[in-house]
mmCIF file of C-alpha atoms in Angstrom:
data_model
loop_
_atom_site.group_PDB
_atom_site.id
_atom_site.type_symbol
_atom_site.label_atom_id
_atom_site.label_comp_id
_atom_site.label_asym_id
_atom_site.label_seq_id
_atom_site.Cartn_x
_atom_site.Cartn_y
_atom_site.Cartn_z
ATOM 1 C CA MET A 30 -86.376 60.839 131.599
ATOM 2 C CA ILE A 31 -86.282 65.102 131.357
ATOM 3 C CA THR A 32 -88.266 66.945 134.054
ATOM 4 C CA ASP A 33 -89.832 70.031 133.939
ATOM 5 C CA LYS A 34 -87.310 72.148 136.305
ATOM 6 C CA LYS A 35 -84.806 70.556 133.427
ATOM 7 C CA LEU A 36 -86.684 72.023 130.158
ATOM 8 C CA ASN A 37 -87.270 75.301 131.349
ATOM 9 C CA ALA A 38 -83.803 75.069 131.368
ATOM 10 C CA ILE A 39 -83.492 74.310 128.487
ATOM 11 C CA SER A 40 -85.629 76.427 127.961
ATOM 12 C CA ILE A 41 -84.113 79.943 128.999
ATOM 13 C CA ALA A 42 -80.850 78.927 127.835
ATOM 14 C CA LEU A 43 -82.107 78.555 124.443
ATOM 15 C CA GLY A 44 -83.753 81.523 124.723
ATOM 16 C CA VAL A 45 -80.794 83.028 126.153
ATOM 17 C CA LEU A 46 -79.078 81.778 123.574
ATOM 18 C CA LEU A 47 -81.530 83.442 120.130
ATOM 19 C CA THR A 48 -81.614 86.413 122.223
ATOM 20 C CA GLY A 49 -78.052 87.386 121.848
ATOM 21 C CA TYR A 50 -77.219 85.564 118.430
ATOM 22 C CA VAL A 51 -79.774 88.088 116.956
ATOM 23 C CA ALA A 52 -78.985 91.050 118.848
ATOM 24 C CA GLN A 53 -75.448 90.346 116.753
ATOM 25 C CA ASP A 54 -75.935 90.253 114.188
ATOM 26 C CA LEU A 55 -77.878 93.321 114.445
ATOM 27 C CA HIS A 56 -74.708 95.278 116.234
ATOM 28 C CA PHE A 57 -72.389 93.817 113.436
ATOM 29 C CA ASN A 58 -74.173 93.807 110.180
ATOM 30 C CA PRO A 59 -71.879 95.063 107.801
ATOM 31 C CA ARG A 60 -74.875 96.626 106.013
ATOM 32 C CA TRP A 61 -75.232 99.121 108.424
ATOM 33 C CA TYR A 62 -71.675 99.859 108.586
ATOM 34 C CA GLY A 63 -69.960 102.346 105.853
ATOM 35 C CA ASP A 64 -73.335 102.945 103.736
ATOM 36 C CA THR A 65 -74.279 106.719 104.431
ATOM 37 C CA GLY A 66 -76.402 106.988 100.767
ATOM 38 C CA PRO A 67 -78.981 110.103 100.792
ATOM 39 C CA GLY A 68 -81.902 107.006 100.528
ATOM 40 C CA VAL A 69 -80.489 104.807 104.250
ATOM 41 C CA GLY A 70 -82.343 104.420 106.738
ATOM 42 C CA GLN A 71 -85.449 106.032 105.006
ATOM 43 C CA MET A 72 -88.768 103.629 103.588
ATOM 44 C CA PRO A 73 -89.066 102.801 100.821
ATOM 45 C CA ARG A 74 -92.105 105.415 99.160
ATOM 46 C CA GLU A 75 -89.380 107.998 100.677
ATOM 47 C CA VAL A 76 -86.357 106.578 98.612
ATOM 48 C CA VAL A 77 -87.745 106.132 95.780
ATOM 49 C CA ALA A 78 -89.489 109.959 95.993
ATOM 50 C CA GLY A 79 -85.657 111.278 96.701
ATOM 51 C CA TYR A 80 -84.426 109.506 93.571
ATOM 52 C CA MET A 81 -87.634 111.274 91.278
ATOM 53 C CA ALA A 82 -86.237 114.672 93.193
ATOM 54 C CA LEU A 83 -83.489 113.914 91.966
ATOM 55 C CA ALA A 84 -83.915 112.071 88.330
ATOM 56 C CA TYR A 85 -87.471 114.177 87.147
ATOM 57 C CA GLY A 86 -87.227 117.011 88.799
ATOM 58 C CA GLN A 87 -83.958 117.992 89.050
ATOM 59 C CA GLY A 88 -83.077 116.251 85.784
ATOM 60 C CA ASP A 89 -80.241 113.790 86.546
ATOM 61 C CA ALA A 90 -80.995 111.094 86.080
ATOM 62 C CA ALA A 91 -77.152 109.240 86.503
ATOM 63 C CA GLN A 92 -75.970 111.276 89.526
ATOM 64 C CA ALA A 93 -79.841 109.840 91.225
ATOM 65 C CA ALA A 94 -79.048 106.371 89.812
ATOM 66 C CA LYS A 95 -74.774 107.053 90.898
ATOM 67 C CA LEU A 96 -76.607 107.720 94.574
ATOM 68 C CA TYR A 97 -79.441 105.317 94.489
ATOM 69 C CA TYR A 98 -78.700 102.235 92.588
ATOM 70 C CA THR A 99 -75.950 99.675 93.871
ATOM 71 C CA PRO A 100 -73.713 98.283 92.152
ATOM 72 C CA LYS A 101 -76.321 94.484 91.032
ATOM 73 C CA THR A 102 -79.447 97.420 89.639
ATOM 74 C CA ILE A 103 -81.249 96.072 86.975
ATOM 75 C CA ASP A 104 -82.981 98.739 84.640
ATOM 76 C CA PHE A 105 -84.828 97.711 82.252
ATOM 77 C CA THR A 106 -85.895 100.946 80.960
ATOM 78 C CA PRO A 107 -82.218 103.084 81.236
ATOM 79 C CA ASP A 108 -82.471 104.518 77.001
ATOM 80 C CA ALA A 109 -85.886 105.969 77.914
ATOM 81 C CA VAL A 110 -87.034 108.582 75.108
ATOM 82 C CA TYR A 111 -87.946 111.732 78.273
ATOM 83 C CA ARG A 112 -85.396 110.643 80.280
ATOM 84 C CA HIS A 113 -83.088 112.352 77.700
ATOM 85 C CA GLY A 114 -81.143 115.718 77.403
ATOM 86 C CA GLY A 115 -81.139 116.004 81.223
ATOM 87 C CA ALA A 116 -83.354 118.883 81.153
ATOM 88 C CA PRO A 117 -85.468 118.894 84.518
ATOM 89 C CA LEU A 118 -89.265 117.597 84.086
ATOM 90 C CA ALA A 119 -92.419 118.684 84.869
ATOM 91 C CA SER A 120 -93.750 115.387 87.133
ATOM 92 C CA THR A 121 -97.670 115.267 88.333
ATOM 93 C CA VAL A 122 -98.310 112.416 90.202
ATOM 94 C CA ARG A 123 -101.435 110.396 89.872
ATOM 95 C CA GLN A 124 -100.646 107.574 92.615
ATOM 96 C CA VAL A 125 -98.242 106.057 94.400
ATOM 97 C CA VAL A 126 -98.517 101.752 95.913
ATOM 98 C CA ALA A 127 -96.353 100.778 98.179
ATOM 99 C CA GLU A 128 -95.890 97.032 99.738
ATOM 100 C CA GLY A 129 -93.061 96.351 101.168
ATOM 101 C CA LEU A 130 -90.628 96.750 99.856
ATOM 102 C CA ASN A 131 -92.296 97.537 96.192
ATOM 103 C CA VAL A 132 -93.149 101.125 95.220
ATOM 104 C CA ALA A 133 -95.419 101.694 92.012
ATOM 105 C CA VAL A 134 -95.726 105.431 91.093
ATOM 106 C CA HIS A 135 -98.492 107.279 87.770
ATOM 107 C CA HIS A 136 -97.031 110.071 87.142
ATOM 108 C CA CYS A 137 -97.136 111.888 83.662
ATOM 109 C CA VAL A 138 -93.581 114.354 82.624
ATOM 110 C CA GLN A 139 -93.574 116.335 80.384
ATOM 111 C CA GLY A 140 -90.695 118.972 79.283
ATOM 112 C CA GLY A 141 -86.746 119.270 78.068
ATOM 113 C CA GLY A 142 -88.736 116.332 75.475
ATOM 114 C CA PRO A 143 -90.736 114.937 72.712
ATOM 115 C CA GLY A 144 -93.807 115.740 74.364
ATOM 116 C CA ALA A 145 -94.940 114.155 77.269
ATOM 117 C CA TYR A 146 -95.244 111.040 78.969
ATOM 118 C CA GLU A 147 -97.647 108.882 80.918
ATOM 119 C CA LEU A 148 -95.704 106.323 83.104
ATOM 120 C CA VAL A 149 -96.142 103.828 85.422
ATOM 121 C CA ASP A 150 -92.318 103.558 87.089
ATOM 122 C CA MET A 151 -91.870 100.035 89.874
ATOM 123 C CA PHE A 152 -89.059 100.224 91.922
ATOM 124 C CA ARG A 153 -87.821 97.706 93.936
ATOM 125 C CA THR A 154 -85.990 99.118 97.259
ATOM 126 C CA GLY A 155 -84.097 96.727 99.734
ATOM 127 C CA ASN A 156 -81.535 98.887 102.297
ATOM 128 C CA GLY A 157 -82.384 102.209 101.324
ATOM 129 C CA ARG A 158 -81.615 101.956 97.797
ATOM 130 C CA ILE A 159 -83.928 100.687 94.185
ATOM 131 C CA VAL A 160 -82.554 97.569 93.152
ATOM 132 C CA TRP A 161 -84.505 97.033 90.523
ATOM 133 C CA ARG A 162 -86.745 99.487 87.725
ATOM 134 C CA LYS A 163 -88.920 99.001 85.276
ATOM 135 C CA THR A 164 -91.105 101.962 83.469
ATOM 136 C CA ILE A 165 -94.104 101.817 81.203
ATOM 137 C CA ALA A 166 -94.607 104.688 79.325
ATOM 138 C CA GLN A 167 -97.535 106.285 77.286
ATOM 139 C CA PRO A 168 -96.750 109.309 75.082
ATOM 140 C CA LEU A 169 -99.826 111.637 75.217
ATOM 141 C CA ASP A 170 -99.314 112.799 71.269
ATOM 142 C CA GLY A 171 -98.952 116.485 72.188
ATOM 143 C CA GLN A 172 -101.011 116.270 74.896
ATOM 144 C CA ASP A 173 -99.356 117.721 77.642
ATOM 145 C CA CYS A 174 -99.541 116.094 81.326
ATOM 146 C CA ALA A 175 -102.824 118.137 81.894
ATOM 147 C CA GLY A 176 -105.260 116.891 79.640
ATOM 148 C CA SER A 177 -104.664 113.380 79.542
ATOM 149 C CA ALA A 178 -107.322 111.096 79.786
ATOM 150 C CA LEU A 179 -105.807 109.208 82.214
ATOM 151 C CA GLY A 180 -105.812 112.317 84.106
ATOM 152 C CA ARG A 181 -109.546 112.842 84.954
ATOM 153 C CA ALA A 182 -110.789 111.713 87.960
ATOM 154 C CA LEU A 183 -112.691 108.618 87.561
ATOM 155 C CA ASP A 184 -115.793 107.350 89.820
ATOM 156 C CA MET A 185 -116.093 103.940 89.689
ATOM 157 C CA GLY A 186 -118.365 104.068 92.220
ATOM 158 C CA LEU A 187 -116.284 102.955 96.275
ATOM 159 C CA ALA A 188 -116.887 106.510 97.422
ATOM 160 C CA PRO A 189 -119.361 105.982 100.984
ATOM 161 C CA LYS A 190 -122.657 106.837 100.136
ATOM 162 C CA ALA A 191 -124.174 109.513 102.395
#
């Protein structure tokens, strides 16, 4: 029969062992060592912002992929038409949705290519890197980002009434 005193001692011992295991795992976890990428230690939203600044703002998609992707990153749209040419693209961000490790960016890009596009870039991050990326693009057929119907404010009746 286990007495209360023995049960308390066993509980304390198990708690100390569990705490020691977690502390040891966090301290010696190899993912913390040797990775000096620009997104390490940042929130997923900041990782994506850094990637987009380099890929779109500076027009260097190859360097952005080298810095922010893992060797196993899955990119469903690596050869999109708006990513060619290496010219910086003006990106008008319409909305950013970040939940957990996932980030979705709705934005409009123009310049350096065959016209403007409305995009939804979806990212999944992990350990300061982008591990999954997919882009949905809609050409604006001669319009610029300012004239896009998707950029206009839409009243959905959700604003608080005065």
